[in-house]
Amino acid sequence: MRERQSGMPSMRQEADALGPISVPFEALYGAQTARAIANFPISGTTISQFSSLLVALAQIKTAAARANAKLAALPKEKAAIIERVCGEIIAGQHRQHFPVDVFQGGAGTSTNMNMNEVIANRGLELMGHPCGNYRHLHPNDDVNRSQSTNDVYPTAIRIALMSDLPLLMASLLDLAGAFETKGKAFADIAKLGRTELQDAVPMRLGDEMRAYGVTLREDVDRLQATVGMLAEINIGGTAIGTGVAAPARYRDAVFAELFALTGLPLKPAADLMEASWDAGVFVHLSGVLKRVATKLSKIANDLRLLSSGPRGGFGELRLPAVQPGSSIMPGKVNPVICEMVNQVAFHVIGADVTISFAAEAGQLQLNAFEPIMAFELLQSIALLRNAAEVFRARCIDGLEADADRCRRNLEASTANFAELVPVIGYERASTLAKDMLASGKTWAEVFPEPDAPDRS
C-alpha cells in the first residue's frame, strides 16, 4: 500500500460531477467512494467482507477490458493494466480499499464505482502516475467502458452466489453424512415415536437419524437447481437492456471472456430488458435458503427435546457437553449448539422477508434495492454454512444414545398397542391401553415374554 511521506498532507483532493472532495492520501478509492462513505455510515459492515462479490466484480472488469480491447474500444495497454490490477484483487489484495457500507442507495452504483476507482488508482500507480490523475486511466471512461452498474452489479451478484453456494452445499452434505453415520450406529435401538409430543408408535432411533440426512440431501438438490437459475446474466445490457453506449459486438465478446474467466455455466439472458429489473431468482434462492434454515431449526429442536433432562426430560440422546450451562446451577449443561442453529435459522427466515420486500419494491426498468438482496443472500449462505459445519463438528459427530432410556420410555408407553390393532381391533386395544395407564404397569408387565407381540 502507498505510504505517505513525512510532511505530506493526509488528504488529497479529487472531484466528481458534484464538485471537489477530500480523499485520504493512502486510499486507492476516489471521489465517489468518499461520498458513499459519508452518505452511508449505516451498519459498519462493508463490501470488503464479501470476497466472492469483489472477485466477481474484478472478473467482470477483466472480461470487459479484454472485450473492449478486442473491439478497439480501449487501448490494449490500458486493458492490460486493468487486467493486472483485477488479478491482484482476485488474489485477495487491496481489500481495505473497499469501505462502502452494504446498506447503500443507488442500486449498487457505489459498489461499482468503488471497484472502478480502486482499479484506476492502483493502475495509475503501476503506470507511475499519482492517484487521482485520471487523464491517464479513468474509472468511468476506461475501467467502466461499455458498462453500467445495472448490468455489472446484478451479474456480479449472480456470480458471487454461484461461487458461494457450492461451499454451503458441501457443508450440508457433510452434515447429512454425519446423521446417516449415526443412523447406522443407532440402527438397533428401539424407541418411542411421538406425534404432537404424545406417545405414538415404536420406531428405531437409527431411522430417526437417517431421516435427518435424507431431508438435508433434498435441500442440496434444490440449491443445485437454483445455481442453474442464477447462471442467466444480463452483462452487455448496460443501463436498461438496450445496450446503450456499448459497441455492437460487445455483448457477445464480454460474455465469452467472462465465461472463460469464471469457469461457471453462465448463459446470456434471453431478454435483456426483463433481466435488468427481474429479481425473481433472488426471491427463489431466498426461499430455498429459508427452507434449509427451517429444516435445520426443526432438527435442532428435536435434538433439544430428545436430550432434555438429563433426568427430568426425554433423555434419549446425550449431546456433547461443550460449555457449562449456568452461572448459578451446578452441573447444568445447555444444548448451546442447537440453540445457535435455531438463531441462525431465525435470522435467515427474517432475511427472506427483507428480500421479498426488496424485490417487490423495484420500479420500471431497474430494481434499486439489489444491494440489500445481495447482502442478505451472501450473509445467509455464509451463516448457514458456518452453522452446518459447527452443528456437525461440535454436536452430531459426538452425539450419543441412551439405549436403556429409549427402551424404558418405550415400555412405559402405550405405543406398542398400535401393533395390536390389526390382531384384536382398535376398541379392544384401546381398552387395554387405558387399563395399562390406569394401573401404572409397563408393556412388559402387561405382556410378559414370551407373550408379548413380535415387534421385530
CSV table of C-alpha atoms in Angstrom, one decimal:
chain,number,residue,atom,x,y,z
A,1,MET,CA,0.0,0.0,0.0
A,2,ARG,CA,1.1,3.6,-0.7
A,3,GLU,CA,2.7,5.3,2.3
A,4,ARG,CA,2.5,9.0,3.0
A,5,GLN,CA,5.9,10.6,3.4
A,6,SER,CA,6.6,12.8,6.4
A,7,GLY,CA,5.4,16.3,5.9
A,8,MET,CA,2.9,15.4,3.1
A,9,PRO,CA,-0.8,16.2,3.5
A,10,SER,CA,-3.0,13.5,4.9
A,11,MET,CA,-5.7,14.1,2.3
A,12,ARG,CA,-5.7,14.6,-1.5
A,13,GLN,CA,-8.2,16.5,-3.5
A,14,GLU,CA,-10.4,14.8,-6.1
A,15,ALA,CA,-13.6,15.9,-7.9
A,16,ASP,CA,-16.6,14.4,-9.5
A,17,ALA,CA,-19.8,15.8,-11.0
A,18,LEU,CA,-20.8,17.3,-7.7
A,19,GLY,CA,-17.5,19.1,-7.2
A,20,PRO,CA,-14.3,18.7,-5.1
A,21,ILE,CA,-14.0,16.3,-2.2
A,22,SER,CA,-11.1,15.2,0.1
A,23,VAL,CA,-9.9,11.6,-0.1
A,24,PRO,CA,-7.3,10.0,2.3
A,25,PHE,CA,-3.9,10.1,0.7
A,26,GLU,CA,-3.3,6.3,1.2
A,27,ALA,CA,-6.7,5.4,-0.3
A,28,LEU,CA,-6.9,3.7,-3.7
A,29,TYR,CA,-10.6,4.7,-3.9
A,30,GLY,CA,-11.7,8.1,-5.2
A,31,ALA,CA,-14.3,10.8,-5.0
A,32,GLN,CA,-17.5,8.7,-5.5
A,33,THR,CA,-16.4,6.2,-2.9
A,34,ALA,CA,-15.6,9.0,-0.5
A,35,ARG,CA,-19.1,10.4,-0.9
A,36,ALA,CA,-20.6,6.9,-0.3
A,37,ILE,CA,-18.6,6.6,2.9
A,38,ALA,CA,-20.0,9.9,4.1
A,39,ASN,CA,-23.6,9.2,2.9
A,40,PHE,CA,-23.9,5.6,4.3
A,41,PRO,CA,-22.4,5.3,7.8
A,42,ILE,CA,-25.1,2.7,8.5
A,43,SER,CA,-24.1,-0.8,9.6
A,44,GLY,CA,-20.4,-0.9,9.8
A,45,THR,CA,-20.5,-4.0,7.5
A,46,THR,CA,-18.6,-3.2,4.3
A,47,ILE,CA,-18.4,-4.8,0.9
A,48,SER,CA,-14.8,-5.7,1.8
A,49,GLN,CA,-16.2,-8.6,3.9
A,50,PHE,CA,-17.7,-10.3,0.9
A,51,SER,CA,-14.8,-11.6,-1.0
A,52,SER,CA,-16.8,-13.5,-3.6
A,53,LEU,CA,-18.6,-10.3,-4.6
A,54,LEU,CA,-15.3,-8.4,-5.1
A,55,VAL,CA,-13.8,-11.3,-7.0
A,56,ALA,CA,-16.9,-11.4,-9.3
A,57,LEU,CA,-16.7,-7.6,-9.9
A,58,ALA,CA,-12.9,-7.9,-10.7
A,59,GLN,CA,-13.7,-10.8,-13.1
A,60,ILE,CA,-16.3,-8.7,-14.9
A,61,LYS,CA,-13.9,-5.7,-15.2
A,62,THR,CA,-11.2,-8.0,-16.6
A,63,ALA,CA,-13.7,-9.5,-19.1
A,64,ALA,CA,-14.9,-6.0,-20.1
A,65,ALA,CA,-11.3,-4.8,-20.6
A,66,ARG,CA,-10.4,-7.7,-22.8
A,67,ALA,CA,-13.6,-7.4,-24.9
A,68,ASN,CA,-13.1,-3.6,-25.3
A,69,ALA,CA,-9.5,-4.1,-26.4
A,70,LYS,CA,-10.6,-6.7,-29.0
A,71,LEU,CA,-13.2,-4.3,-30.3
A,72,ALA,CA,-10.7,-1.4,-30.4
A,73,ALA,CA,-12.8,0.4,-27.9
A,74,LEU,CA,-9.9,0.6,-25.3
A,75,PRO,CA,-6.2,0.8,-25.9
A,76,LYS,CA,-4.5,-2.6,-25.3
A,77,GLU,CA,-2.1,-1.0,-22.8
A,78,LYS,CA,-4.9,0.2,-20.6
A,79,ALA,CA,-6.7,-3.1,-20.9
A,80,ALA,CA,-3.5,-4.9,-19.7
A,81,ILE,CA,-3.2,-2.6,-16.7
A,82,ILE,CA,-6.8,-3.1,-15.7
A,83,GLU,CA,-6.4,-6.9,-16.0
A,84,ARG,CA,-3.3,-6.8,-13.9
A,85,VAL,CA,-5.0,-4.9,-11.1
A,86,CYS,CA,-8.0,-7.1,-11.3
A,87,GLY,CA,-5.7,-10.1,-10.8
A,88,GLU,CA,-4.4,-8.5,-7.6
A,89,ILE,CA,-7.9,-8.1,-6.3
A,90,ILE,CA,-8.9,-11.6,-7.3
A,91,ALA,CA,-5.8,-12.8,-5.3
A,92,GLY,CA,-7.1,-11.0,-2.2
A,93,GLN,CA,-5.2,-7.8,-2.3
A,94,HIS,CA,-6.5,-4.3,-1.6
A,95,ARG,CA,-9.4,-5.4,0.5
A,96,GLN,CA,-9.0,-2.4,2.9
A,97,HIS,CA,-9.9,-0.1,0.0
A,98,PHE,CA,-13.5,-1.3,-0.3
A,99,PRO,CA,-15.1,0.5,2.7
A,100,VAL,CA,-18.6,1.2,1.2
A,101,ASP,CA,-21.4,0.1,3.6
A,102,VAL,CA,-23.6,-2.8,2.4
A,103,PHE,CA,-26.6,-0.5,3.1
A,104,GLN,CA,-26.4,1.9,0.2
A,105,GLY,CA,-28.7,3.7,-2.2
A,106,GLY,CA,-28.1,3.8,-5.9
A,107,ALA,CA,-28.7,0.2,-7.0
A,108,GLY,CA,-25.1,-0.7,-6.4
A,109,THR,CA,-23.5,2.3,-8.1
A,110,SER,CA,-21.3,3.0,-5.0
A,111,THR,CA,-20.0,-0.6,-5.1
A,112,ASN,CA,-19.4,-0.5,-8.8
A,113,MET,CA,-17.6,2.9,-8.6
A,114,ASN,CA,-15.6,1.7,-5.6
A,115,MET,CA,-14.2,-1.1,-7.8
A,116,ASN,CA,-13.7,1.2,-10.8
A,117,GLU,CA,-11.8,3.8,-8.7
A,118,VAL,CA,-9.6,1.2,-6.9
A,119,ILE,CA,-8.7,-0.3,-10.3
A,120,ALA,CA,-8.0,3.1,-11.8
A,121,ASN,CA,-5.8,4.4,-9.0
A,122,ARG,CA,-3.9,1.2,-8.5
A,123,GLY,CA,-3.4,1.1,-12.3
A,124,LEU,CA,-2.1,4.7,-12.1
A,125,GLU,CA,0.4,3.6,-9.5
A,126,LEU,CA,1.6,0.8,-11.8
A,127,MET,CA,1.9,3.3,-14.6
A,128,GLY,CA,4.0,5.7,-12.5
A,129,HIS,CA,1.3,8.4,-12.0
A,130,PRO,CA,-0.2,9.7,-8.8
A,131,CYS,CA,-3.6,8.6,-7.7
A,132,GLY,CA,-6.4,10.8,-9.0
A,133,ASN,CA,-4.6,11.7,-12.2
A,134,TYR,CA,-7.4,10.1,-14.2
A,135,ARG,CA,-6.4,11.5,-17.7
A,136,HIS,CA,-4.1,8.5,-17.9
A,137,LEU,CA,-6.6,5.9,-16.7
A,138,HIS,CA,-10.2,6.9,-15.9
A,139,PRO,CA,-12.6,5.0,-13.6
A,140,ASN,CA,-15.6,5.7,-15.9
A,141,ASP,CA,-14.1,6.2,-19.4
A,142,ASP,CA,-11.7,3.3,-19.2
A,143,VAL,CA,-12.4,0.8,-16.3
A,144,ASN,CA,-16.2,1.1,-16.7
A,145,ARG,CA,-16.2,1.4,-20.5
A,146,SER,CA,-19.2,-0.3,-22.2
A,147,GLN,CA,-20.7,-1.0,-18.8
A,148,SER,CA,-23.4,0.2,-16.5
A,149,THR,CA,-23.8,-0.6,-12.8
A,150,ASN,CA,-27.2,-2.0,-13.9
A,151,ASP,CA,-25.6,-4.9,-15.8
A,152,VAL,CA,-22.3,-5.2,-13.9
A,153,TYR,CA,-23.7,-5.3,-10.4
A,154,PRO,CA,-26.5,-7.9,-10.9
A,155,THR,CA,-24.1,-10.1,-12.9
A,156,ALA,CA,-21.6,-9.9,-10.1
A,157,ILE,CA,-24.2,-10.9,-7.5
A,158,ARG,CA,-25.1,-13.9,-9.5
A,159,ILE,CA,-21.5,-15.0,-10.0
A,160,ALA,CA,-20.8,-14.5,-6.3
A,161,LEU,CA,-23.8,-16.6,-5.3
A,162,MET,CA,-22.8,-19.3,-7.7
A,163,SER,CA,-19.3,-19.3,-6.2
A,164,ASP,CA,-20.6,-19.4,-2.6
A,165,LEU,CA,-23.4,-21.9,-2.9
A,166,PRO,CA,-21.2,-25.0,-3.5
A,167,LEU,CA,-19.5,-24.3,-0.2
A,168,LEU,CA,-22.8,-24.4,1.6
A,169,MET,CA,-23.9,-27.5,-0.3
A,170,ALA,CA,-20.7,-29.3,0.7
A,171,SER,CA,-21.3,-28.4,4.4
A,172,LEU,CA,-24.9,-29.6,4.2
A,173,LEU,CA,-23.8,-32.9,2.6
A,174,ASP,CA,-21.2,-33.4,5.4
A,175,LEU,CA,-23.9,-32.8,8.0
A,176,ALA,CA,-26.2,-35.2,6.2
A,177,GLY,CA,-23.4,-37.8,6.2
A,178,ALA,CA,-22.9,-37.3,9.9
A,179,PHE,CA,-26.6,-38.0,10.5
A,180,GLU,CA,-26.5,-41.1,8.3
A,181,THR,CA,-23.5,-42.4,10.2
A,182,LYS,CA,-25.5,-42.1,13.4
A,183,GLY,CA,-28.4,-43.8,11.7
A,184,LYS,CA,-26.2,-46.8,11.2
A,185,ALA,CA,-24.8,-46.7,14.7
A,186,PHE,CA,-28.2,-46.5,16.3
A,187,ALA,CA,-29.9,-48.9,13.9
A,188,ASP,CA,-30.8,-51.5,16.6
A,189,ILE,CA,-32.1,-49.1,19.2
A,190,ALA,CA,-35.8,-49.3,19.6
A,191,LYS,CA,-37.5,-46.2,20.9
A,192,LEU,CA,-40.8,-44.3,21.3
A,193,GLY,CA,-42.0,-42.4,18.2
A,194,ARG,CA,-44.0,-39.3,19.1
A,195,THR,CA,-46.6,-37.2,17.3
A,196,GLU,CA,-47.8,-33.9,18.7
A,197,LEU,CA,-45.5,-34.6,21.6
A,198,GLN,CA,-47.6,-37.6,22.6
A,199,ASP,CA,-46.6,-41.3,22.6
A,200,ALA,CA,-47.4,-42.7,19.2
A,201,VAL,CA,-45.7,-45.9,17.8
A,202,PRO,CA,-42.5,-47.8,18.2
A,203,MET,CA,-39.6,-46.9,15.9
A,204,ARG,CA,-35.8,-47.2,15.6
A,205,LEU,CA,-33.5,-44.4,16.7
A,206,GLY,CA,-31.4,-45.1,13.6
A,207,ASP,CA,-34.3,-44.4,11.3
A,208,GLU,CA,-34.9,-41.0,13.0
A,209,MET,CA,-31.3,-40.0,12.4
A,210,ARG,CA,-31.2,-41.3,8.9
A,211,ALA,CA,-34.3,-39.2,8.0
A,212,TYR,CA,-32.5,-36.1,9.0
A,213,GLY,CA,-29.8,-36.9,6.5
A,214,VAL,CA,-32.3,-37.5,3.8
A,215,THR,CA,-34.1,-34.2,4.2
A,216,LEU,CA,-30.8,-32.3,4.1
A,217,ARG,CA,-29.8,-34.0,0.8
A,218,GLU,CA,-33.2,-33.0,-0.6
A,219,ASP,CA,-32.3,-29.4,0.1
A,220,VAL,CA,-29.0,-29.7,-1.5
A,221,ASP,CA,-30.8,-30.8,-4.7
A,222,ARG,CA,-33.0,-27.7,-4.5
A,223,LEU,CA,-29.9,-25.5,-4.1
A,224,GLN,CA,-28.2,-27.1,-7.0
A,225,ALA,CA,-31.2,-26.5,-9.2
A,226,THR,CA,-31.1,-22.8,-8.2
A,227,VAL,CA,-27.5,-22.5,-9.3
A,228,GLY,CA,-28.7,-23.1,-12.8
A,229,MET,CA,-31.2,-20.3,-12.5
A,230,LEU,CA,-28.6,-17.9,-11.3
A,231,ALA,CA,-26.5,-18.6,-14.4
A,232,GLU,CA,-28.6,-16.3,-16.6
A,233,ILE,CA,-26.8,-12.9,-16.7
A,234,ASN,CA,-27.5,-9.6,-18.3
A,235,ILE,CA,-24.0,-8.4,-18.9
A,236,GLY,CA,-23.8,-6.3,-22.0
A,237,GLY,CA,-27.3,-4.8,-21.5
A,238,THR,CA,-25.8,-1.7,-19.9
A,239,ALA,CA,-28.4,0.6,-18.3
A,240,ILE,CA,-31.8,-0.9,-19.0
A,241,GLY,CA,-31.1,-3.7,-21.5
A,242,THR,CA,-30.8,-1.7,-24.7
A,243,GLY,CA,-27.0,-2.0,-24.8
A,244,VAL,CA,-26.6,1.8,-24.9
A,245,ALA,CA,-23.0,3.1,-25.0
A,246,ALA,CA,-21.6,-0.3,-25.8
A,247,PRO,CA,-20.1,-1.4,-29.2
A,248,ALA,CA,-22.4,-3.6,-31.4
A,249,ARG,CA,-20.4,-6.8,-30.8
A,250,TYR,CA,-19.6,-6.1,-27.1
A,251,ARG,CA,-22.2,-8.3,-25.5
A,252,ASP,CA,-21.0,-11.4,-27.2
A,253,ALA,CA,-17.4,-10.5,-26.6
A,254,VAL,CA,-17.7,-9.8,-22.9
A,255,PHE,CA,-19.8,-12.8,-22.3
A,256,ALA,CA,-17.3,-15.1,-23.9
A,257,GLU,CA,-14.5,-13.6,-21.8
A,258,LEU,CA,-16.5,-13.8,-18.6
A,259,PHE,CA,-17.5,-17.4,-19.3
A,260,ALA,CA,-13.8,-18.4,-19.8
A,261,LEU,CA,-12.7,-16.4,-16.7
A,262,THR,CA,-15.2,-17.8,-14.2
A,263,GLY,CA,-15.5,-21.4,-15.4
A,264,LEU,CA,-19.2,-21.2,-14.4
A,265,PRO,CA,-22.0,-22.4,-16.7
A,266,LEU,CA,-23.1,-18.9,-17.5
A,267,LYS,CA,-25.7,-18.1,-20.2
A,268,PRO,CA,-26.9,-14.8,-21.6
A,269,ALA,CA,-30.3,-13.6,-20.6
A,270,ALA,CA,-33.0,-14.3,-23.1
A,271,ASP,CA,-34.4,-10.8,-22.8
A,272,LEU,CA,-32.0,-8.1,-21.6
A,273,MET,CA,-34.7,-5.6,-20.6
A,274,GLU,CA,-36.5,-8.1,-18.4
A,275,ALA,CA,-33.3,-9.3,-16.9
A,276,SER,CA,-32.3,-5.7,-16.0
A,277,TRP,CA,-35.1,-5.5,-13.4
A,278,ASP,CA,-36.2,-9.0,-12.6
A,279,ALA,CA,-35.1,-10.2,-9.1
A,280,GLY,CA,-37.2,-13.4,-9.2
A,281,VAL,CA,-34.2,-15.6,-8.9
A,282,PHE,CA,-33.1,-13.9,-5.7
A,283,VAL,CA,-36.6,-14.4,-4.2
A,284,HIS,CA,-36.4,-18.0,-5.3
A,285,LEU,CA,-33.0,-18.6,-3.8
A,286,SER,CA,-34.0,-16.9,-0.6
A,287,GLY,CA,-37.0,-19.2,-0.3
A,288,VAL,CA,-34.7,-22.2,-0.7
A,289,LEU,CA,-32.3,-20.9,2.0
A,290,LYS,CA,-35.4,-20.3,4.2
A,291,ARG,CA,-36.3,-24.0,3.6
A,292,VAL,CA,-32.8,-25.1,4.6
A,293,ALA,CA,-33.0,-22.9,7.7
A,294,THR,CA,-36.4,-24.1,8.7
A,295,LYS,CA,-35.3,-27.8,8.5
A,296,LEU,CA,-32.1,-27.2,10.4
A,297,SER,CA,-34.0,-25.4,13.1
A,298,LYS,CA,-36.6,-28.2,13.3
A,299,ILE,CA,-33.8,-30.8,13.6
A,300,ALA,CA,-32.1,-28.7,16.3
A,301,ASN,CA,-35.5,-28.5,18.2
A,302,ASP,CA,-35.8,-32.3,18.0
A,303,LEU,CA,-32.4,-32.8,19.4
A,304,ARG,CA,-33.0,-30.4,22.3
A,305,LEU,CA,-36.2,-32.3,23.2
A,306,LEU,CA,-34.7,-35.7,22.9
A,307,SER,CA,-31.7,-34.7,25.0
A,308,SER,CA,-33.8,-32.8,27.6
A,309,GLY,CA,-33.2,-33.6,31.2
A,310,PRO,CA,-31.0,-35.4,31.6
A,311,ARG,CA,-33.1,-36.8,34.5
A,312,GLY,CA,-36.3,-34.9,34.2
A,313,GLY,CA,-36.8,-34.9,30.4
A,314,PHE,CA,-36.8,-37.3,27.5
A,315,GLY,CA,-33.1,-38.1,28.0
A,316,GLU,CA,-32.8,-40.4,25.0
A,317,LEU,CA,-29.9,-38.6,23.5
A,318,ARG,CA,-26.7,-37.2,25.0
A,319,LEU,CA,-25.4,-34.1,23.3
A,320,PRO,CA,-21.7,-33.3,23.6
A,321,ALA,CA,-21.1,-31.0,26.6
A,322,VAL,CA,-19.3,-28.1,25.1
A,323,GLN,CA,-19.6,-25.5,27.9
A,324,PRO,CA,-21.1,-25.1,31.4
A,325,GLY,CA,-24.7,-24.2,31.2
A,326,SER,CA,-25.3,-21.8,34.1
A,327,SER,CA,-23.6,-19.3,36.4
A,328,ILE,CA,-25.7,-20.5,39.3
A,329,MET,CA,-27.0,-24.0,38.7
A,330,PRO,CA,-24.1,-26.6,39.2
A,331,GLY,CA,-23.9,-29.4,36.7
A,332,LYS,CA,-26.3,-27.9,34.2
A,333,VAL,CA,-25.2,-28.2,30.5
A,334,ASN,CA,-27.3,-26.5,27.9
A,335,PRO,CA,-27.8,-27.5,24.2
A,336,VAL,CA,-26.0,-24.4,23.0
A,337,ILE,CA,-25.0,-25.7,19.6
A,338,CYS,CA,-28.6,-26.5,18.8
A,339,GLU,CA,-29.7,-23.1,20.1
A,340,MET,CA,-27.1,-21.4,17.8
A,341,VAL,CA,-28.6,-23.3,14.9
A,342,ASN,CA,-32.0,-22.0,15.9
A,343,GLN,CA,-30.9,-18.4,16.0
A,344,VAL,CA,-29.1,-18.6,12.6
A,345,ALA,CA,-32.4,-20.0,11.2
A,346,PHE,CA,-34.4,-17.2,12.7
A,347,HIS,CA,-32.0,-14.7,11.0
A,348,VAL,CA,-32.2,-16.4,7.6
A,349,ILE,CA,-36.0,-16.5,7.8
A,350,GLY,CA,-36.1,-12.8,8.5
A,351,ALA,CA,-33.8,-12.1,5.6
A,352,ASP,CA,-36.2,-13.8,3.3
A,353,VAL,CA,-38.9,-11.3,4.3
A,354,THR,CA,-36.4,-8.4,3.5
A,355,ILE,CA,-35.6,-9.9,0.1
A,356,SER,CA,-39.2,-10.3,-0.7
A,357,PHE,CA,-40.0,-6.7,0.1
A,358,ALA,CA,-36.8,-5.5,-1.8
A,359,ALA,CA,-37.8,-7.5,-5.0
A,360,GLU,CA,-41.3,-6.2,-4.9
A,361,ALA,CA,-40.3,-2.6,-4.5
A,362,GLY,CA,-38.4,-2.4,-7.8
A,363,GLN,CA,-39.9,0.1,-10.3
A,364,LEU,CA,-40.0,0.3,-14.0
A,365,GLN,CA,-36.6,-0.7,-15.7
A,366,LEU,CA,-34.5,-1.2,-12.5
A,367,ASN,CA,-34.6,-2.5,-9.0
A,368,ALA,CA,-32.8,-0.1,-6.8
A,369,PHE,CA,-32.7,-2.5,-3.8
A,370,GLU,CA,-30.3,-5.1,-5.1
A,371,PRO,CA,-27.6,-4.1,-2.5
A,372,ILE,CA,-29.8,-5.4,0.4
A,373,MET,CA,-30.7,-8.5,-1.6
A,374,ALA,CA,-27.0,-9.2,-2.2
A,375,PHE,CA,-26.1,-8.6,1.4
A,376,GLU,CA,-28.9,-10.8,2.8
A,377,LEU,CA,-28.3,-13.7,0.4
A,378,LEU,CA,-24.5,-13.7,0.8
A,379,GLN,CA,-24.7,-13.4,4.5
A,380,SER,CA,-27.4,-16.1,4.8
A,381,ILE,CA,-25.3,-18.5,2.8
A,382,ALA,CA,-22.3,-17.9,5.0
A,383,LEU,CA,-24.3,-18.2,8.2
A,384,LEU,CA,-25.9,-21.4,7.2
A,385,ARG,CA,-22.6,-22.9,6.0
A,386,ASN,CA,-20.9,-22.0,9.3
A,387,ALA,CA,-23.8,-23.2,11.3
A,388,ALA,CA,-23.9,-26.6,9.5
A,389,GLU,CA,-20.2,-27.1,10.0
A,390,VAL,CA,-20.3,-26.3,13.7
A,391,PHE,CA,-23.5,-28.4,14.1
A,392,ARG,CA,-21.8,-31.4,12.6
A,393,ALA,CA,-18.4,-31.0,14.3
A,394,ARG,CA,-19.5,-29.9,17.8
A,395,CYS,CA,-22.8,-31.7,18.1
A,396,ILE,CA,-23.7,-34.5,15.7
A,397,ASP,CA,-20.3,-36.2,15.5
A,398,GLY,CA,-20.3,-36.6,19.3
A,399,LEU,CA,-23.9,-37.5,19.6
A,400,GLU,CA,-24.6,-40.5,21.9
A,401,ALA,CA,-27.7,-42.6,22.5
A,402,ASP,CA,-29.0,-43.8,25.9
A,403,ALA,CA,-30.4,-47.1,24.7
A,404,ASP,CA,-31.7,-48.1,28.2
A,405,ARG,CA,-33.6,-44.8,28.4
A,406,CYS,CA,-35.1,-45.3,25.0
A,407,ARG,CA,-36.2,-48.8,26.0
A,408,ARG,CA,-37.7,-47.7,29.3
A,409,ASN,CA,-39.6,-44.9,27.6
A,410,LEU,CA,-41.0,-47.2,25.0
A,411,GLU,CA,-42.0,-49.9,27.5
A,412,ALA,CA,-43.7,-47.3,29.8
A,413,SER,CA,-45.8,-46.0,26.9
A,414,THR,CA,-48.9,-47.3,25.1
A,415,ALA,CA,-47.2,-47.0,21.7
A,416,ASN,CA,-46.9,-50.8,21.3
A,417,PHE,CA,-50.7,-51.2,21.3
A,418,ALA,CA,-50.8,-49.8,17.7
A,419,GLU,CA,-49.3,-53.1,16.6
A,420,LEU,CA,-52.2,-55.0,18.2
A,421,VAL,CA,-54.9,-53.2,16.3
A,422,PRO,CA,-54.8,-55.5,13.2
A,423,VAL,CA,-55.0,-58.5,15.5
A,424,ILE,CA,-57.5,-57.6,18.2
A,425,GLY,CA,-59.1,-54.4,16.8
A,426,TYR,CA,-59.0,-50.8,17.8
A,427,GLU,CA,-61.6,-50.9,20.5
A,428,ARG,CA,-60.0,-53.8,22.4
A,429,ALA,CA,-56.5,-52.4,22.0
A,430,SER,CA,-57.7,-49.0,23.3
A,431,THR,CA,-59.3,-50.6,26.4
A,432,LEU,CA,-56.1,-52.5,27.2
A,433,ALA,CA,-54.1,-49.3,26.8
A,434,LYS,CA,-56.3,-47.3,29.2
A,435,ASP,CA,-56.1,-50.2,31.7
A,436,MET,CA,-52.3,-50.1,31.4
A,437,LEU,CA,-52.1,-46.4,32.0
A,438,ALA,CA,-54.5,-46.6,35.0
A,439,SER,CA,-52.6,-49.4,36.6
A,440,GLY,CA,-49.2,-47.8,36.1
A,441,LYS,CA,-47.9,-51.1,34.6
A,442,THR,CA,-45.3,-51.2,31.8
A,443,TRP,CA,-45.7,-53.0,28.5
A,444,ALA,CA,-43.5,-55.8,29.7
A,445,GLU,CA,-45.7,-56.3,32.8
A,446,VAL,CA,-48.9,-56.4,30.7
A,447,PHE,CA,-47.3,-58.8,28.1
A,448,PRO,CA,-44.5,-60.6,29.8
A,449,GLU,CA,-42.2,-62.6,27.5
A,450,PRO,CA,-42.9,-64.7,25.5
A,451,ASP,CA,-46.5,-63.4,25.4
A,452,ALA,CA,-45.5,-60.0,24.1
A,453,PRO,CA,-46.3,-59.4,20.4
A,454,ASP,CA,-43.4,-59.7,18.0
A,455,ARG,CA,-42.0,-56.2,17.3
A,456,SER,CA,-39.2,-57.2,15.1
